[in-house]
Short mmCIF file of C-alpha atoms and ligand atoms in Angstrom, two decimals:
data_model
loop_
_atom_site.label_atom_id
_atom_site.label_comp_id
_atom_site.label_asym_id
_atom_site.label_seq_id
_atom_site.Cartn_x
_atom_site.Cartn_y
_atom_site.Cartn_z
CA MET A 1 0.02 -0.01 0.05
CA ARG A 2 1.19 3.61 -0.66
CA MET A 3 1.32 5.85 2.45
CA VAL A 4 2.86 9.06 3.76
CA VAL A 5 4.46 9.61 7.10
CA LEU A 6 4.47 13.31 8.18
CA GLY A 7 7.45 14.12 10.46
CA LEU A 8 10.57 12.06 10.54
CA GLY A 9 11.85 12.31 14.06
CA TYR A 10 12.38 9.34 16.42
CA LEU A 11 8.83 8.23 15.85
CA GLY A 12 8.28 9.11 12.19
CA ALA A 13 11.62 7.91 10.87
CA THR A 14 11.18 4.56 12.61
CA HIS A 15 7.55 4.22 11.52
CA ALA A 16 8.41 5.02 7.87
CA ALA A 17 11.24 2.57 7.72
CA CYS A 18 9.15 -0.17 9.42
CA MET A 19 6.19 0.44 7.12
CA ALA A 20 8.61 0.01 4.15
CA GLU A 21 9.85 -3.20 5.90
CA LEU A 22 6.30 -4.43 5.95
CA GLY A 23 6.26 -4.06 2.17
CA HIS A 24 4.49 -0.66 1.81
CA GLU A 25 5.55 2.07 -0.49
CA VAL A 26 6.30 5.03 1.81
CA LEU A 27 6.96 8.79 1.37
CA GLY A 28 8.32 10.45 4.56
CA VAL A 29 7.90 14.22 4.85
CA GLU A 30 10.31 16.20 6.94
CA VAL A 31 10.27 20.00 6.94
CA ILE A 32 13.76 20.57 8.47
CA PRO A 33 16.16 20.53 5.48
CA GLU A 34 19.28 19.16 7.28
CA LYS A 35 17.32 16.24 8.76
CA ARG A 36 15.63 15.60 5.47
CA ASP A 37 18.87 15.62 3.45
CA SER A 38 20.59 13.20 5.85
CA LEU A 39 17.63 10.78 5.83
CA ALA A 40 17.37 10.95 2.02
CA ARG A 41 21.00 9.77 1.94
CA GLY A 42 20.01 6.94 4.16
CA GLU A 43 21.65 8.39 7.26
CA VAL A 44 19.81 8.63 10.59
CA PRO A 45 20.54 11.98 12.33
CA PHE A 46 20.02 10.39 15.81
CA TYR A 47 21.10 7.17 17.48
CA GLU A 48 18.63 4.31 17.27
CA PRO A 49 20.07 0.80 17.07
CA GLY A 50 19.26 -0.98 13.77
CA LEU A 51 17.51 1.97 12.18
CA PRO A 52 20.40 3.17 9.96
CA GLU A 53 20.51 -0.29 8.35
CA LEU A 54 16.69 -0.51 7.89
CA LEU A 55 16.47 3.03 6.48
CA LYS A 56 19.38 2.61 4.10
CA LYS A 57 17.99 -0.67 2.80
CA HIS A 58 14.63 0.91 1.93
CA ILE A 59 16.01 4.19 0.66
CA ASP A 60 18.33 2.27 -1.68
CA SER A 61 15.50 0.04 -2.87
CA GLY A 62 13.25 3.03 -3.44
CA GLN A 63 10.61 1.61 -1.19
CA LEU A 64 10.98 4.63 1.10
CA GLN A 65 11.42 8.14 -0.25
CA VAL A 66 11.97 11.35 1.62
CA SER A 67 10.52 14.75 0.66
CA GLY A 68 9.95 18.23 2.05
CA SER A 69 6.90 18.85 -0.09
CA TYR A 70 3.33 18.50 1.26
CA ALA A 71 2.14 18.91 -2.42
CA GLU A 72 4.05 15.82 -3.38
CA ALA A 73 2.70 14.06 -0.30
CA ALA A 74 -0.88 15.00 -1.10
CA ASP A 75 -0.57 13.38 -4.52
CA PHE A 76 1.39 10.36 -3.28
CA ALA A 77 -1.19 8.39 -1.33
CA ASP A 78 -4.52 8.51 0.38
CA VAL A 79 -3.27 7.28 3.79
CA PHE A 80 -1.30 9.64 5.90
CA PHE A 81 0.33 9.14 9.29
CA ILE A 82 0.93 12.17 11.57
CA ALA A 83 4.14 11.54 13.53
CA VAL A 84 5.24 15.05 14.43
CA GLY A 85 6.33 16.09 17.91
CA THR A 86 4.00 17.25 20.69
CA PRO A 87 6.47 18.87 23.17
CA GLN A 88 5.43 20.56 26.42
CA LYS A 89 4.40 24.24 25.97
CA LYS A 90 6.97 26.67 27.29
CA GLY A 91 6.02 27.74 30.87
CA GLU A 92 2.91 25.51 30.87
CA TYR A 93 1.98 21.95 31.57
CA SER A 94 -0.10 21.37 28.45
CA ALA A 95 0.98 19.86 25.13
CA ASP A 96 2.07 22.11 22.31
CA LEU A 97 0.00 20.92 19.33
CA GLN A 98 1.32 23.48 16.82
CA TYR A 99 3.10 20.85 14.79
CA VAL A 100 0.10 18.57 14.60
CA ASP A 101 -2.16 21.47 13.69
CA ALA A 102 0.34 22.70 11.04
CA ALA A 103 0.53 19.26 9.42
CA LEU A 104 -3.25 19.19 9.01
CA GLU A 105 -3.55 22.78 7.92
CA GLU A 106 -0.92 22.33 5.25
CA LEU A 107 -1.94 18.91 3.99
CA VAL A 108 -5.74 18.93 3.88
CA PRO A 109 -6.25 21.88 1.41
CA LEU A 110 -3.86 20.21 -0.99
CA LEU A 111 -5.88 17.00 -1.10
CA THR A 112 -7.83 16.33 -4.32
CA HIS A 113 -9.00 12.85 -3.32
CA ASP A 114 -10.61 11.31 -0.18
CA ALA A 115 -8.04 10.46 2.51
CA LEU A 116 -7.47 8.78 5.84
CA ILE A 117 -5.32 10.53 8.31
CA LEU A 118 -4.03 8.31 11.16
CA GLY A 119 -2.52 10.14 14.07
CA LYS A 120 0.47 8.52 15.85
CA SER A 121 1.64 11.40 17.90
CA THR A 122 0.77 11.45 21.56
CA VAL A 123 -1.99 14.04 21.99
CA PRO A 124 -4.49 15.19 24.64
CA VAL A 125 -7.79 13.36 24.62
CA GLY A 126 -10.22 15.17 22.22
CA THR A 127 -7.64 16.08 19.70
CA ALA A 128 -8.85 13.65 16.94
CA ALA A 129 -12.37 15.05 17.23
CA ARG A 130 -11.06 18.61 17.00
CA LEU A 131 -8.89 17.79 14.01
CA ALA A 132 -11.82 15.99 12.31
CA ASP A 133 -13.90 19.15 12.56
CA ARG A 134 -11.06 21.30 11.26
CA ALA A 135 -10.34 18.85 8.38
CA ASP A 136 -13.99 19.20 7.26
CA GLU A 137 -13.60 22.99 7.08
CA LEU A 138 -10.29 22.69 5.21
CA ALA A 139 -11.29 19.98 2.76
CA LYS A 140 -12.10 21.09 -0.78
CA ASP A 141 -14.88 18.74 -2.08
CA VAL A 142 -13.17 15.64 -0.56
CA SER A 143 -13.91 13.60 2.45
CA ILE A 144 -11.18 13.35 5.09
CA GLU A 145 -11.32 10.75 7.87
CA ILE A 146 -9.31 11.16 10.99
CA ALA A 147 -8.49 8.21 13.32
CA TRP A 148 -5.92 7.67 16.07
CA ASN A 149 -3.36 4.90 16.07
CA PRO A 150 -1.02 5.58 19.01
CA GLU A 151 2.51 4.44 19.10
CA PHE A 152 4.16 2.83 22.18
CA LEU A 153 7.76 2.50 20.92
CA ARG A 154 10.67 2.89 23.40
CA GLU A 155 13.78 4.69 22.14
CA GLY A 156 16.57 2.13 21.82
CA PHE A 157 14.09 -0.54 20.93
CA ALA A 158 12.07 1.37 18.38
CA ILE A 159 12.26 -1.07 15.57
CA GLN A 160 11.45 -4.16 17.67
CA ASP A 161 8.53 -2.25 19.32
CA THR A 162 7.20 -1.24 15.85
CA LEU A 163 7.51 -4.49 14.04
CA HIS A 164 6.61 -6.69 17.07
CA PRO A 165 4.41 -4.46 19.24
CA ASP A 166 2.62 -5.74 22.37
CA ARG A 167 -0.60 -4.44 20.88
CA LEU A 168 -2.06 -2.25 18.14
CA VAL A 169 -4.62 0.34 19.06
CA LEU A 170 -6.96 2.14 16.71
CA GLY A 171 -9.46 4.80 17.64
CA ALA A 172 -11.86 5.29 14.74
CA PHE A 173 -15.01 7.24 14.28
CA GLN A 174 -18.14 5.26 13.27
CA GLY A 175 -18.73 4.62 9.61
CA GLY A 176 -15.26 5.13 8.20
CA VAL A 177 -12.62 3.01 6.53
CA ALA A 178 -9.93 3.37 9.23
CA GLU A 179 -10.38 -0.21 10.59
CA THR A 180 -10.32 -1.88 7.20
CA VAL A 181 -7.32 0.18 5.95
CA SER A 182 -5.46 -0.43 9.27
CA ARG A 183 -6.04 -4.17 9.00
CA GLU A 184 -4.49 -4.03 5.61
CA ILE A 185 -1.53 -1.93 6.70
CA TYR A 186 -0.74 -4.18 9.68
CA SER A 187 -1.88 -7.43 8.14
CA SER A 188 1.37 -9.30 8.69
CA LEU A 189 1.43 -8.21 12.40
CA LEU A 190 -2.20 -9.24 12.83
CA ASP A 191 -1.44 -12.60 11.12
CA ALA A 192 1.28 -13.07 13.71
CA GLY A 193 -1.38 -12.75 16.44
CA ILE A 194 -0.65 -9.25 17.74
CA PRO A 195 -3.77 -8.09 19.65
CA PHE A 196 -5.64 -5.29 17.89
CA ILE A 197 -7.84 -3.12 19.94
CA VAL A 198 -10.37 -1.13 17.91
CA THR A 199 -12.08 1.63 19.86
CA ASP A 200 -13.18 5.22 19.54
CA PRO A 201 -10.71 8.10 19.19
CA PRO A 202 -10.87 9.48 22.77
CA THR A 203 -10.34 6.00 24.18
CA ALA A 204 -7.33 5.42 21.90
CA GLU A 205 -5.83 8.82 22.87
CA LEU A 206 -6.34 7.92 26.54
CA VAL A 207 -4.80 4.42 26.16
CA LYS A 208 -1.52 6.05 25.30
CA THR A 209 -1.54 8.71 28.01
CA SER A 210 -2.72 6.15 30.56
CA ALA A 211 0.18 3.73 29.64
CA ASN A 212 2.74 6.43 30.08
CA ALA A 213 1.12 7.70 33.30
CA PHE A 214 1.20 4.15 34.70
CA LEU A 215 4.81 3.62 33.71
CA ALA A 216 5.82 6.94 35.31
CA THR A 217 3.85 6.03 38.47
CA LYS A 218 5.58 2.67 38.73
CA ILE A 219 9.02 4.25 38.54
CA SER A 220 8.10 7.03 41.12
CA PHE A 221 6.54 4.33 43.30
CA ILE A 222 9.80 2.40 43.66
CA ASN A 223 11.72 5.73 44.04
CA ALA A 224 9.37 6.75 46.84
CA ILE A 225 10.07 3.34 48.54
CA ALA A 226 13.81 4.12 47.95
CA GLU A 227 13.34 7.34 50.01
CA VAL A 228 11.88 5.26 52.85
CA CYS A 229 14.70 2.70 52.45
CA ASP A 230 17.31 5.54 52.82
CA ALA A 231 15.62 6.58 56.11
CA ALA A 232 15.17 2.98 57.38
CA GLY A 233 18.53 1.52 56.16
CA ALA A 234 16.75 -1.01 53.88
CA ASP A 235 17.66 -2.24 50.33
CA VAL A 236 15.29 -0.98 47.68
CA ARG A 237 16.74 -3.37 45.06
CA ALA A 238 15.88 -6.35 47.12
CA ILE A 239 12.39 -5.02 47.63
CA ALA A 240 11.93 -4.50 43.85
CA ASN A 241 13.11 -8.07 43.25
CA ALA A 242 10.91 -9.52 45.95
CA ILE A 243 7.66 -7.65 45.03
CA GLY A 244 8.49 -8.10 41.30
CA TYR A 245 8.02 -11.89 41.60
CA ASP A 246 4.30 -11.21 42.20
CA ALA A 247 2.88 -11.49 38.68
CA ARG A 248 0.37 -8.76 39.53
CA ILE A 249 3.21 -6.34 40.13
CA GLY A 250 6.05 -7.45 37.74
CA ARG A 251 9.71 -6.58 38.01
CA ARG A 252 9.95 -4.38 34.93
CA PHE A 253 10.06 -0.64 35.50
CA LEU A 254 10.89 -1.05 39.13
CA ASN A 255 14.46 0.13 38.83
CA ALA A 256 15.00 2.75 41.50
CA GLY A 257 17.55 5.50 40.97
CA LEU A 258 17.63 8.84 39.22
CA GLY A 259 14.15 8.48 37.78
CA PHE A 260 12.59 9.06 34.47
CA GLY A 261 13.34 11.68 31.78
CA GLY A 262 13.25 11.89 28.05
CA GLY A 263 10.90 13.34 25.47
CA CYS A 264 7.81 11.36 26.64
CA LEU A 265 7.11 10.42 30.14
CA PRO A 266 7.72 13.80 31.95
CA LYS A 267 5.79 15.90 29.42
CA ASP A 268 3.11 13.33 28.91
CA ILE A 269 2.05 13.15 32.52
CA ARG A 270 2.07 16.93 32.72
CA ALA A 271 -0.01 17.21 29.57
CA PHE A 272 -2.34 14.54 30.95
CA MET A 273 -2.83 16.59 34.21
CA ALA A 274 -3.43 19.81 32.21
CA ARG A 275 -6.06 18.12 30.03
CA ALA A 276 -7.81 16.51 32.97
CA GLY A 277 -7.98 20.00 34.43
CA GLU A 278 -9.60 21.40 31.38
CA LEU A 279 -12.09 18.61 31.43
CA GLY A 280 -12.95 19.29 35.09
CA ALA A 281 -11.36 16.09 36.26
CA ALA A 282 -8.11 17.48 37.78
CA GLU A 283 -8.73 15.70 41.12
CA ALA A 284 -8.59 12.36 39.45
CA LEU A 285 -4.98 12.84 38.34
CA SER A 286 -3.77 14.85 41.33
CA PHE A 287 -1.50 11.83 42.25
CA LEU A 288 0.49 12.47 39.10
CA ARG A 289 1.73 15.69 40.62
CA GLU A 290 3.26 13.59 43.32
CA VAL A 291 4.66 11.17 40.80
CA ASP A 292 6.43 14.22 39.10
CA SER A 293 7.68 15.58 42.52
CA VAL A 294 9.09 12.23 43.59
CA ASN A 295 10.81 12.04 40.25
CA MET A 296 12.27 15.59 40.44
CA ARG A 297 13.39 15.03 44.03
CA ARG A 298 15.63 12.18 42.86
CA ARG A 299 17.71 14.74 40.94
CA THR A 300 18.02 17.07 43.88
CA ARG A 301 18.90 14.21 46.14
CA MET A 302 21.71 13.05 43.75
CA VAL A 303 23.26 16.55 43.95
CA GLU A 304 22.95 16.50 47.76
CA LEU A 305 24.57 13.11 47.92
CA ALA A 306 27.46 14.32 45.73
CA ARG A 307 27.84 17.23 48.07
CA GLU A 308 27.81 15.08 51.16
CA VAL A 309 30.36 12.67 49.71
CA CYS A 310 32.61 15.69 48.96
CA GLY A 311 32.58 16.68 52.58
CA GLY A 312 29.73 19.14 52.64
CA SER A 313 30.60 21.45 49.78
CA LEU A 314 31.14 21.10 46.06
CA LEU A 315 33.03 24.29 45.77
CA GLY A 316 36.37 23.66 44.04
CA LYS A 317 35.67 19.90 43.75
CA ARG A 318 35.88 17.82 40.60
CA ALA A 319 32.94 15.58 39.60
CA ALA A 320 32.97 12.93 36.84
CA ILE A 321 29.60 12.43 35.28
CA LEU A 322 29.23 9.16 33.42
CA GLY A 323 26.10 9.29 31.23
CA ALA A 324 24.27 12.19 29.64
CA ALA A 325 21.50 10.50 27.65
CA PHE A 326 18.16 10.08 29.47
CA LYS A 327 18.66 6.28 29.21
CA PRO A 328 21.11 3.93 27.66
CA GLU A 329 20.98 2.94 24.00
CA SER A 330 19.93 6.53 23.18
CA ASP A 331 21.51 9.80 22.32
CA ASP A 332 18.42 11.68 23.42
CA VAL A 333 19.10 14.30 26.08
CA ARG A 334 15.65 15.86 26.26
CA ASP A 335 14.81 16.34 29.94
CA SER A 336 17.79 14.19 30.80
CA PRO A 337 18.13 13.64 34.56
CA ALA A 338 21.88 13.16 34.09
CA LEU A 339 22.45 16.49 32.45
CA ASN A 340 20.22 18.15 34.91
CA VAL A 341 22.25 16.76 37.82
CA ALA A 342 25.56 17.68 36.05
CA GLY A 343 24.33 21.30 35.64
CA GLN A 344 23.28 21.59 39.27
CA ILE A 345 26.60 20.20 40.52
CA GLN A 346 28.41 22.76 38.36
CA LEU A 347 26.21 25.56 39.67
CA GLN A 348 27.33 24.59 43.19
CA GLY A 349 30.94 25.35 42.27
CA ALA A 350 32.36 22.02 41.19
CA SER A 351 34.07 21.44 37.88
CA VAL A 352 32.19 18.81 35.97
CA SER A 353 33.49 16.42 33.31
CA VAL A 354 30.83 14.55 31.35
CA TYR A 355 31.14 11.52 29.19
CA ASP A 356 28.51 9.57 27.34
CA PRO A 357 29.03 6.97 24.61
CA LYS A 358 26.48 8.52 22.21
CA ALA A 359 25.03 11.70 23.57
CA MET A 360 28.05 14.03 23.51
CA GLU A 361 27.06 16.11 20.50
CA ASN A 362 23.48 16.65 21.70
CA SER A 363 24.68 17.43 25.24
CA ARG A 364 27.13 20.00 24.03
CA ARG A 365 24.46 21.67 21.96
CA ILE A 366 22.04 22.22 24.91
CA PHE A 367 24.61 22.47 27.67
CA PRO A 368 27.78 24.04 26.15
CA THR A 369 29.15 25.29 29.51
CA LEU A 370 29.91 21.77 30.85
CA ASP A 371 33.23 20.07 30.21
CA TYR A 372 33.17 17.11 27.98
CA ALA A 373 35.68 14.28 28.16
CA THR A 374 36.67 11.90 25.36
CA GLY A 375 36.24 8.65 27.37
CA ALA A 376 35.03 7.37 30.70
CA LEU A 377 38.51 7.16 32.25
CA LYS A 378 39.33 10.66 30.94
CA ALA A 379 36.22 12.04 32.67
CA CYS A 380 37.32 10.41 35.92
CA GLU A 381 40.80 11.91 35.98
CA GLY A 382 41.36 13.84 39.26
CA ALA A 383 37.77 13.40 40.29
CA ASP A 384 36.59 13.70 43.90
CA VAL A 385 33.40 11.90 43.04
CA VAL A 386 32.28 9.64 40.10
CA LEU A 387 28.54 9.61 39.36
CA ILE A 388 26.96 6.98 37.11
CA LEU A 389 23.89 8.66 35.86
CA THR A 390 22.97 6.55 32.75
CA GLU A 391 23.36 2.78 32.92
CA TRP A 392 25.39 2.21 29.72
CA GLN A 393 26.92 -1.26 29.61
CA GLU A 394 30.27 0.38 29.19
CA PHE A 395 29.95 1.95 32.66
CA ILE A 396 28.63 -1.30 34.19
CA GLU A 397 31.82 -3.02 32.87
CA LEU A 398 34.20 -0.27 34.08
CA ASP A 399 37.23 -1.63 35.93
CA PRO A 400 37.18 -0.34 39.57
CA VAL A 401 40.94 -0.80 39.92
CA LYS A 402 41.88 1.10 36.76
CA THR A 403 39.36 3.79 37.53
CA GLY A 404 40.69 4.05 41.11
CA GLN A 405 44.15 4.83 39.67
CA VAL A 406 42.97 8.04 37.87
CA VAL A 407 40.64 9.63 40.42
CA ARG A 408 41.62 11.87 43.34
CA LYS A 409 39.19 10.32 45.75
CA PRO A 410 37.65 6.88 45.22
CA ASN A 411 33.96 8.02 45.75
CA ILE A 412 31.39 6.47 43.45
CA ILE A 413 27.63 7.30 43.41
CA ASP A 414 25.65 4.72 41.48
CA GLY A 415 22.72 6.89 40.38
CA ARG A 416 21.08 3.99 38.46
CA MET A 417 21.78 1.16 40.97
CA CYS A 418 23.45 -0.76 38.13
CA LEU A 419 26.90 -1.60 39.53
CA GLU A 420 28.01 -4.55 41.53
CA ALA A 421 28.70 -2.72 44.85
CA GLU A 422 31.07 -5.46 46.10
CA ARG A 423 33.41 -5.18 43.16
CA TRP A 424 33.83 -1.44 43.74
CA GLU A 425 34.15 -1.78 47.52
CA ASP A 426 36.74 -4.58 47.21
CA ALA A 427 38.81 -2.12 45.07
CA GLY A 428 38.75 0.41 47.83
CA TRP A 429 35.81 2.61 46.68
CA ALA A 430 33.25 4.24 48.92
CA TYR A 431 30.07 3.15 47.14
CA ARG A 432 26.83 4.99 47.52
CA THR A 433 23.38 4.96 45.82
C1 UDX B 1 8.46 5.73 26.95
C2 UDX B 1 7.48 4.53 26.97
O1 UDX B 1 8.08 3.34 27.52
C3 UDX B 1 6.97 4.26 25.58
O2 UDX B 1 6.07 3.20 25.61
C4 UDX B 1 6.38 5.54 25.01
O3 UDX B 1 5.89 5.31 23.74
C5 UDX B 1 7.37 6.67 25.10
O4 UDX B 1 7.82 6.81 26.37
P1 UDX B 1 11.03 5.98 26.33
O5 UDX B 1 10.88 7.43 26.76
O6 UDX B 1 11.75 5.74 25.12
O7 UDX B 1 9.61 5.31 26.18
O8 UDX B 1 11.86 5.29 27.51
P2 UDX B 1 11.55 4.22 28.68
O9 UDX B 1 12.31 3.02 28.40
O10 UDX B 1 10.12 4.09 28.96
O11 UDX B 1 12.29 5.00 29.87
C6 UDX B 1 11.77 6.30 30.34
C7 UDX B 1 12.62 6.77 31.49
O12 UDX B 1 12.34 6.01 32.64
C8 UDX B 1 14.13 6.70 31.28
O13 UDX B 1 14.71 7.95 31.82
C9 UDX B 1 14.59 5.55 32.16
O14 UDX B 1 15.86 5.70 32.67
C10 UDX B 1 13.62 5.64 33.26
N1 UDX B 1 13.34 4.38 33.96
C11 UDX B 1 12.80 3.26 33.29
C12 UDX B 1 13.62 4.21 35.31
O15 UDX B 1 14.07 5.18 35.97
N2 UDX B 1 13.41 2.98 35.95
C13 UDX B 1 12.83 1.97 35.29
O16 UDX B 1 12.65 0.90 35.94
C14 UDX B 1 12.61 2.07 33.95
#
């Protein structure tokens, strides 16, 4: 089937390449020229394992094309995916829908045939209905159907999550073709037995926000327990393991530490609260404010811990920060807890040396005042404290003896509770979490 993907960021580029992999003929539209040019050459302008190979394969075969032209897109197909970003509004909790709105405003007047627009971006409940009304106003003698088909992919596992999702969700208005067309698009996944939930648009929109709110709550739950463990001298990792055996609870997303960041969970729970407020249901989600506060407290606590380890003041001290991406296997530094902590430590007078295997360029761009090292050991040279803030395998495998030879003081803070404490303690380190 021929289809268009509007927006080629983490979500759109992955979706476009995966749709080509499913055998469809895909045109991806990206309005930022540098991104577009790099994608058209088969190069991915961000780090996502496996995506460069998949993209290159389908660019080379012609199955996937990249364009900057909405006019070309309008003629190319009658199925369109919206995969543009929905960041948090500046100074507000709600989602900024300007890119979603712009995609619709630009596309629909150019359509000379009936079309189905499937939204993939994470949007506040009610967006599909609003866009459907707007599409009716913009359409010139054609019929435009809007439906929502949310995406649940995790960065770092984006291809796996798109080609082998836990479930597919479609929110369609009555009487349209969205379900039939979606069944055709995803036929090989449906044949493989992937559950397909067909519902109405507000429910589909809420499935996505509820999933992210639940995941954020799970992480903040274990981090709240970690706070109690600190006070009581108990081991939160053992608690996570023990309660995780209960199938009703499950061990995944119970890793305590520096908490969640990235381009999704933090802004999605805030947008969810803001939307519930608009709908008069603010009280129902008031617990999410606490989920957010527990999460933000993890960052402050990490800075306090570094100060404590450095003898009460960070002034004139040297801190090695290992990890800048919001999680491993990603170069994404949007709302990265690691960079946030690095910045706060520097503000308190320490000199900070940051190293991350993939996120150096992005970090430098948003945080040019930090010092960046060329390797983990380089970052640790002369350090009074080493902080592991993203659990990259490279850091988990660091040699405590070799690292001990380059630092000034053998203090390590395991911000992701990912190291084997004993290995470090045996090598003479003071290990804290
Ligand atoms: C998330 C959702 O998982 C995905 O379904 C949705 O589509 C987009 O948002 P992503 O942001 O890529 O995906 O990362 P995820 O793996 O969910 O991790 C989010 C954050 O939580 C990271 O900062 C990670 O370090 C943190 N985290 C995760 C924890 O602190 N503890 C955990 O146990 C798990």
